[in-house]
Coordinates of C-alpha atoms in Angstrom, one line a residue:
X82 CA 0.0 0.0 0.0
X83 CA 2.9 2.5 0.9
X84 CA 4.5 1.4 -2.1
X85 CA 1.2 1.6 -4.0
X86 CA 1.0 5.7 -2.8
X87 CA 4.6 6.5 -2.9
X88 CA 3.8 5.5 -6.9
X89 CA 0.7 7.6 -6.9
X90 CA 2.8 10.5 -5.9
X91 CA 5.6 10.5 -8.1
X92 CA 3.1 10.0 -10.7
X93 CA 1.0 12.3 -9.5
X94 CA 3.8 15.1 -9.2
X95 CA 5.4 14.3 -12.7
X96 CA 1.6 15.1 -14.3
X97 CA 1.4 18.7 -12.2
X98 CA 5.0 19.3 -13.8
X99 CA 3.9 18.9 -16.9
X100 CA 0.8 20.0 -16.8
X101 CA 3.0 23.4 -15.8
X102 CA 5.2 23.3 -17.8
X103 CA 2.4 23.2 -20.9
X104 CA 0.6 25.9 -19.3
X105 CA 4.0 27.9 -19.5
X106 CA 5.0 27.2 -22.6
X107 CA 1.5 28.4 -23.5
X108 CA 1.5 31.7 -21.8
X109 CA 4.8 32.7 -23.2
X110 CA 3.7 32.3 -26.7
X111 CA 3.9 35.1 -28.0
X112 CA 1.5 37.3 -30.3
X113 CA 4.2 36.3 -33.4
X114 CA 3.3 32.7 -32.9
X115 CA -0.3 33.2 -32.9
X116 CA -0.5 35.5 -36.0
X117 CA 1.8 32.9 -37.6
X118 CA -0.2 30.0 -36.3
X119 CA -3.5 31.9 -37.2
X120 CA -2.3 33.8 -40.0
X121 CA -4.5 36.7 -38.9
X122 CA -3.8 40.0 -36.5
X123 CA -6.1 41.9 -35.1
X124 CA -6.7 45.3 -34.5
X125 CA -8.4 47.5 -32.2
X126 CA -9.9 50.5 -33.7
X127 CA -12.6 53.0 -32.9
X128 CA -15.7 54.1 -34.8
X129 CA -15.5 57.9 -33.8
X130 CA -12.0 59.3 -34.1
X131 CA -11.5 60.3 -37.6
X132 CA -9.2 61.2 -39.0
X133 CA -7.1 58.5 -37.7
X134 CA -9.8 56.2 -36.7
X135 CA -13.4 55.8 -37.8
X136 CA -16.1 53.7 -40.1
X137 CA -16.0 55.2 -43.1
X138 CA -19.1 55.7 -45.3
X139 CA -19.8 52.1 -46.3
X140 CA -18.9 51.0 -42.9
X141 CA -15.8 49.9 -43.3
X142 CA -12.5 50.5 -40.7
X143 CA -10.6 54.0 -42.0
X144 CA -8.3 56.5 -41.1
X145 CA -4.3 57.3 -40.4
X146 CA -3.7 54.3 -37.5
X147 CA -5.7 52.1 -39.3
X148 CA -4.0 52.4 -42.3
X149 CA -1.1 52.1 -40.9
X150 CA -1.8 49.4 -39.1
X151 CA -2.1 47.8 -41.7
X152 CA 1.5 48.7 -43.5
X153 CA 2.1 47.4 -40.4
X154 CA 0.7 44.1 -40.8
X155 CA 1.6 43.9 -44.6
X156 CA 5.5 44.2 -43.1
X157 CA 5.0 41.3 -40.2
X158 CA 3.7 38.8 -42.8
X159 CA 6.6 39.4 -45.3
X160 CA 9.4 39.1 -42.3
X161 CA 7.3 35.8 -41.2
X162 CA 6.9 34.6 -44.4
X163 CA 3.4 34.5 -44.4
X164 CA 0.9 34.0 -47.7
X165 CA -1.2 36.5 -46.5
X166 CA -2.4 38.1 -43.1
X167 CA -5.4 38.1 -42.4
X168 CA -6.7 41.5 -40.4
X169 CA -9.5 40.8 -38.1
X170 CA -10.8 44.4 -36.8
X171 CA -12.2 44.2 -33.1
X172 CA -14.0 47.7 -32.3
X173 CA -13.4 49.6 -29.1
X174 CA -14.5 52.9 -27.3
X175 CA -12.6 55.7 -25.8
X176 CA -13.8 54.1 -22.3
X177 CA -12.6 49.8 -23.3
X178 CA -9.6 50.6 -25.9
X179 CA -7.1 49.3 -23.4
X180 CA -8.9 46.4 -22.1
X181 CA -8.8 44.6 -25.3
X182 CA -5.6 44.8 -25.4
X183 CA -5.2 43.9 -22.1
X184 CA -7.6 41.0 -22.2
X185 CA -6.1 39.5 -25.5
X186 CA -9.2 40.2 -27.3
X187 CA -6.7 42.5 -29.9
X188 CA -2.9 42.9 -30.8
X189 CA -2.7 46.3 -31.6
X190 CA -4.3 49.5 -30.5
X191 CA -4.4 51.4 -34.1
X192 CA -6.5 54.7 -33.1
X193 CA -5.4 58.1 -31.4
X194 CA -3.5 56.9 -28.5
X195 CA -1.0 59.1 -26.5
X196 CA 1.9 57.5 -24.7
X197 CA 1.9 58.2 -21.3
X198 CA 4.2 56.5 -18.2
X199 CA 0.6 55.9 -16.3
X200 CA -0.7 54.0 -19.7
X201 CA 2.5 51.9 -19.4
X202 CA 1.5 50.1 -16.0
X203 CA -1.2 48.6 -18.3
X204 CA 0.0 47.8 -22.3
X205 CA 3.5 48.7 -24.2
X206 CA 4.0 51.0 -26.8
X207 CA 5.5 50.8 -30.3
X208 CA 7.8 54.0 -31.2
X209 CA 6.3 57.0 -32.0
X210 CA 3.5 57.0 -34.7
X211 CA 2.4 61.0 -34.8
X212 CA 2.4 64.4 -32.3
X213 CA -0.7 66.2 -32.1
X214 CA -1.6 68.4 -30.1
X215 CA -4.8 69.5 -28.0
X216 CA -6.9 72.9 -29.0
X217 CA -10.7 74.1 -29.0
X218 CA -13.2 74.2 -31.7
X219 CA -15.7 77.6 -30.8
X220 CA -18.6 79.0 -32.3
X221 CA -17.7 82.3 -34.4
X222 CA -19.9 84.1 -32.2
X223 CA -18.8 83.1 -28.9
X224 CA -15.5 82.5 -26.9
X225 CA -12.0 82.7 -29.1
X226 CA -9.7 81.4 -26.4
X227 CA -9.3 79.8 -22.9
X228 CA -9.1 82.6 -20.9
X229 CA -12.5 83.3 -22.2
X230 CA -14.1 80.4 -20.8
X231 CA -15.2 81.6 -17.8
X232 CA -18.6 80.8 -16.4
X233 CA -19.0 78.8 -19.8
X234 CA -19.9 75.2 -20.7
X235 CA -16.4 73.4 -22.7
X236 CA -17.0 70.0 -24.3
X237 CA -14.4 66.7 -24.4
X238 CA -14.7 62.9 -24.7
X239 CA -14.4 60.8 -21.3
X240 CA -11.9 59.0 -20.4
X241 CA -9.0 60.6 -22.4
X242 CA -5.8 62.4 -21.4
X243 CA -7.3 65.6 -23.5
X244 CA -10.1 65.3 -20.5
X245 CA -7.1 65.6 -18.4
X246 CA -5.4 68.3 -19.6
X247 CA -8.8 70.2 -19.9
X248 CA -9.4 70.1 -16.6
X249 CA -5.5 70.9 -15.6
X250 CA -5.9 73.4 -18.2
X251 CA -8.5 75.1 -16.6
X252 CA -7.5 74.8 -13.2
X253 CA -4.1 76.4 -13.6
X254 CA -5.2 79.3 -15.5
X255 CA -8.1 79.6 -12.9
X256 CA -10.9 79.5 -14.9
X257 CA -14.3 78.5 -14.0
X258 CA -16.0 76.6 -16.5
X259 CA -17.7 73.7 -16.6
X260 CA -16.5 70.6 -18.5
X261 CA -19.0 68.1 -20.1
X262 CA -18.2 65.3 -20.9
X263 CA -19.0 63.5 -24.2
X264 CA -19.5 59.9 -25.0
X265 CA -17.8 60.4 -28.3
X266 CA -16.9 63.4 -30.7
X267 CA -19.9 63.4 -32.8
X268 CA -22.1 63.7 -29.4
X269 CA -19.2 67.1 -28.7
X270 CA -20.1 68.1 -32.3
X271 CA -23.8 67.9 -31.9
X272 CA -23.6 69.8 -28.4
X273 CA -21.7 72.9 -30.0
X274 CA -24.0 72.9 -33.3
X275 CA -27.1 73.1 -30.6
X276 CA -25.3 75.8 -28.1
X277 CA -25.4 73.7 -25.7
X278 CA -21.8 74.0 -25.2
X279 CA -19.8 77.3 -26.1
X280 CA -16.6 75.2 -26.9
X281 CA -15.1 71.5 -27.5
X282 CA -11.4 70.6 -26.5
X283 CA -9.9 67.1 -28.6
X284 CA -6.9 67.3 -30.7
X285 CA -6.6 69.4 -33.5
X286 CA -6.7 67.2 -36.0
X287 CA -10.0 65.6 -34.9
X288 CA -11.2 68.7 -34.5
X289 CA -10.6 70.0 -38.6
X290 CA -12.4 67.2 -39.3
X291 CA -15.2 67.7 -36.8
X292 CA -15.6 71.1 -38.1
X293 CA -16.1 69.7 -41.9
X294 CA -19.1 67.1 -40.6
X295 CA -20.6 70.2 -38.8
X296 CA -23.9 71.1 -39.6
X297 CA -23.2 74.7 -40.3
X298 CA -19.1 74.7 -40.5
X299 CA -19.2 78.4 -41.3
X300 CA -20.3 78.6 -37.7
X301 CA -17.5 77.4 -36.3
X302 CA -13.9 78.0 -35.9
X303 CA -10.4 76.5 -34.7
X304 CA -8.9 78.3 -31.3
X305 CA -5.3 79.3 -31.5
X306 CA -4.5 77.8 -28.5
X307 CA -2.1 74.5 -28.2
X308 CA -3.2 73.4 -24.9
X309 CA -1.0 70.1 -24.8
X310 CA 1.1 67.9 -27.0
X311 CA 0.0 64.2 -27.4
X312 CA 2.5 61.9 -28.6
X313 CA 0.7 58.9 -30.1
X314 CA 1.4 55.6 -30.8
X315 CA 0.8 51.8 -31.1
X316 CA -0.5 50.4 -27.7
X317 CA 0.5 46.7 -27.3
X318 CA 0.5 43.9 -25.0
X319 CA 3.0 44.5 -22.2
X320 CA 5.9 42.1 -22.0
X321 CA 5.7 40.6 -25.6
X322 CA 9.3 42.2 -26.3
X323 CA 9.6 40.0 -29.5
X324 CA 6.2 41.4 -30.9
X325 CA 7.1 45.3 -29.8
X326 CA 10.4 44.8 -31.6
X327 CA 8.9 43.0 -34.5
X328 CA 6.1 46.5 -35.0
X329 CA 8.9 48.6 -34.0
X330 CA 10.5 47.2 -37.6
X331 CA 7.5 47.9 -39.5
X332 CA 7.3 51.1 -38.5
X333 CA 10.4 52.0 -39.4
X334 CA 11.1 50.8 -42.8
X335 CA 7.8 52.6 -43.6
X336 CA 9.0 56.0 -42.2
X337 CA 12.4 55.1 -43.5
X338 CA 10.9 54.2 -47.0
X339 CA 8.8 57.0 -47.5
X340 CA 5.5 55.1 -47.3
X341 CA 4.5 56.7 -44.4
X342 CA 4.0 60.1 -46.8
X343 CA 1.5 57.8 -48.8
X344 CA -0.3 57.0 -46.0
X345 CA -0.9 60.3 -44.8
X346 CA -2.0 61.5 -48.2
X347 CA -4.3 59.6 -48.3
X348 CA -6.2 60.2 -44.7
X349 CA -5.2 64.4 -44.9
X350 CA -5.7 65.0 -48.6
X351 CA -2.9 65.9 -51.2
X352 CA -3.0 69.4 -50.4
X353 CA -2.1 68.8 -46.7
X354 CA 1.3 68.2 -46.0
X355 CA 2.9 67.1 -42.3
X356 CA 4.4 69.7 -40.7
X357 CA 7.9 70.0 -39.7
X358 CA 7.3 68.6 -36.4
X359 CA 5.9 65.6 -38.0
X360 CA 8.4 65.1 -40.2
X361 CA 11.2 65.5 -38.0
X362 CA 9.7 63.0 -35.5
X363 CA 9.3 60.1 -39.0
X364 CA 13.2 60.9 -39.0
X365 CA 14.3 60.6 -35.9
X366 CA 11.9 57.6 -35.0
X367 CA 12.9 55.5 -38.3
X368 CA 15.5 53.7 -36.8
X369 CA 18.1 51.8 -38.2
X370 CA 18.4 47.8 -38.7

């Protein structure tokens, strides 16, 4: 009988082992192993940030990150050797973004994001992939600048870092207005075009093309102020060095190669050109092999 258990044990301990070691070997497989195993990636975008993130008018995922996320993806299945790649597009809200990232439910955030040390406790971030930076959209009639806002009603989408710096904004400058928070932009949008709100506060380049779905554009004009600069980029899991590496590549050769000037003709029009800034930062951040 003792021998009979001793047996049981050892058995019994060799099948925990392994039974570990499997479940190891399965959490550190990596993102690459499952795209290559899958032959699909998939990526997080959101419905209401255009330009860089939206549904266009059939539907369909559109916008800066998203095509360029897609460069992106194009790049990882060439350096795998991979047919194809497959992109499977998982929707997110300012509010969940990060938890599908963080929950494996996507690979890639491909939408406004701003890199921030608080963000990294949470998902890991590819170089960077554009600098914006915050401003307000007003009615022609009404407020022109910050300082203005006093005793007025300002606009911004929850759950961002613009929502943060509004309200930091605001504070330091000792102004007492009230901030309202929006579900998404085209709720801010709808709030100015009604009065409800004298201003909206996003990044500038949401907010040109806010002003162009407007229903009276003429109505409405962009602030001078630069309130903050957001540094965006590709939010990814945390920890998966090999995959952060492997985007970190992609990104590159298409900043390196020049493609990253295609891409952004396309979202801002041929007339609009990056600025300085812009292209400085597609210099810098195209690093070398």
């Amino acid at each position: 009988m003792v021998i009979m258990n001793l047996a049981y044990r050892t058995w019994l301990a060799a099948a925990t082992v392994a039974a570990l070691m499997i479940t190891l070997g399965a959490a550190s497989a990596g993102v690459l192993d499952r795209v290559a195993q899958e032959g699909a990636i998939r990526i997080a975008y959101r419905e209401d940030a255009p330009p860089f993130s939206y549904k266009d008018k059939i539907g369909e995922p559109a916008g800066f990150m998203v095509d360029l996320c897609r460069a992106v993806a194009k790049k990882l299945a060439e350096e795998r050797n991979l047919a194809a790649l497959n992109v499977v597009y998982v929707p997110v809200t300012a509010a969940d973004r990060f938890e599908a990232i963080t929950q494996q439910r996507a690979d890639l955030l491909c939408e406004p994001t701003s890199a921030t040390l608080s963000r990294r406790q949470l998902v890991d971030f590819s170089i960077p992939t554009f600098l914006d930076g915050a401003s307000l959209v007003v009615r022609v009639d009404g407020p022109k600048k910050l300082d203005e806002l006093a005793g007025q009603k300002v606009g911004v989408a929850a759950g961002t870092t613009t929502e943060d710096s509004l309200r930091n904004s605001l504070k330091d400058a000792g102004i007492g207005a009230e901030v309202v928070a929006a579900k998404t932009h085209g709720d801010g949008l709808a709030m100015l075009d009604e009065g409800k709100i004298s201003a909206y506060f996003a990044d500038r380049s949401i907010l040109l093309f806010l002003i162009k779905d407007s229903k009276a554009p003429e109505k409405l004009r962009l602030a001078d102020d630069y309130l903050s600069v957001e540094p965006y980029a590709l939010a990814l899991p945390r920890g998966d060095s090999d995959f952060r590496l492997a985007v970190d590549r992609a990104l590159s050769h298409i900043y390196r190669s020049g493609e990253i000037a295609a891409i952004f003709e396309r979202t801002f029009g041929g007339k609009a050109k990056p600025s300085q800034v812009l292209q400085t930062l597609y210099l810098v951040s195209g690093l070398p092999d």
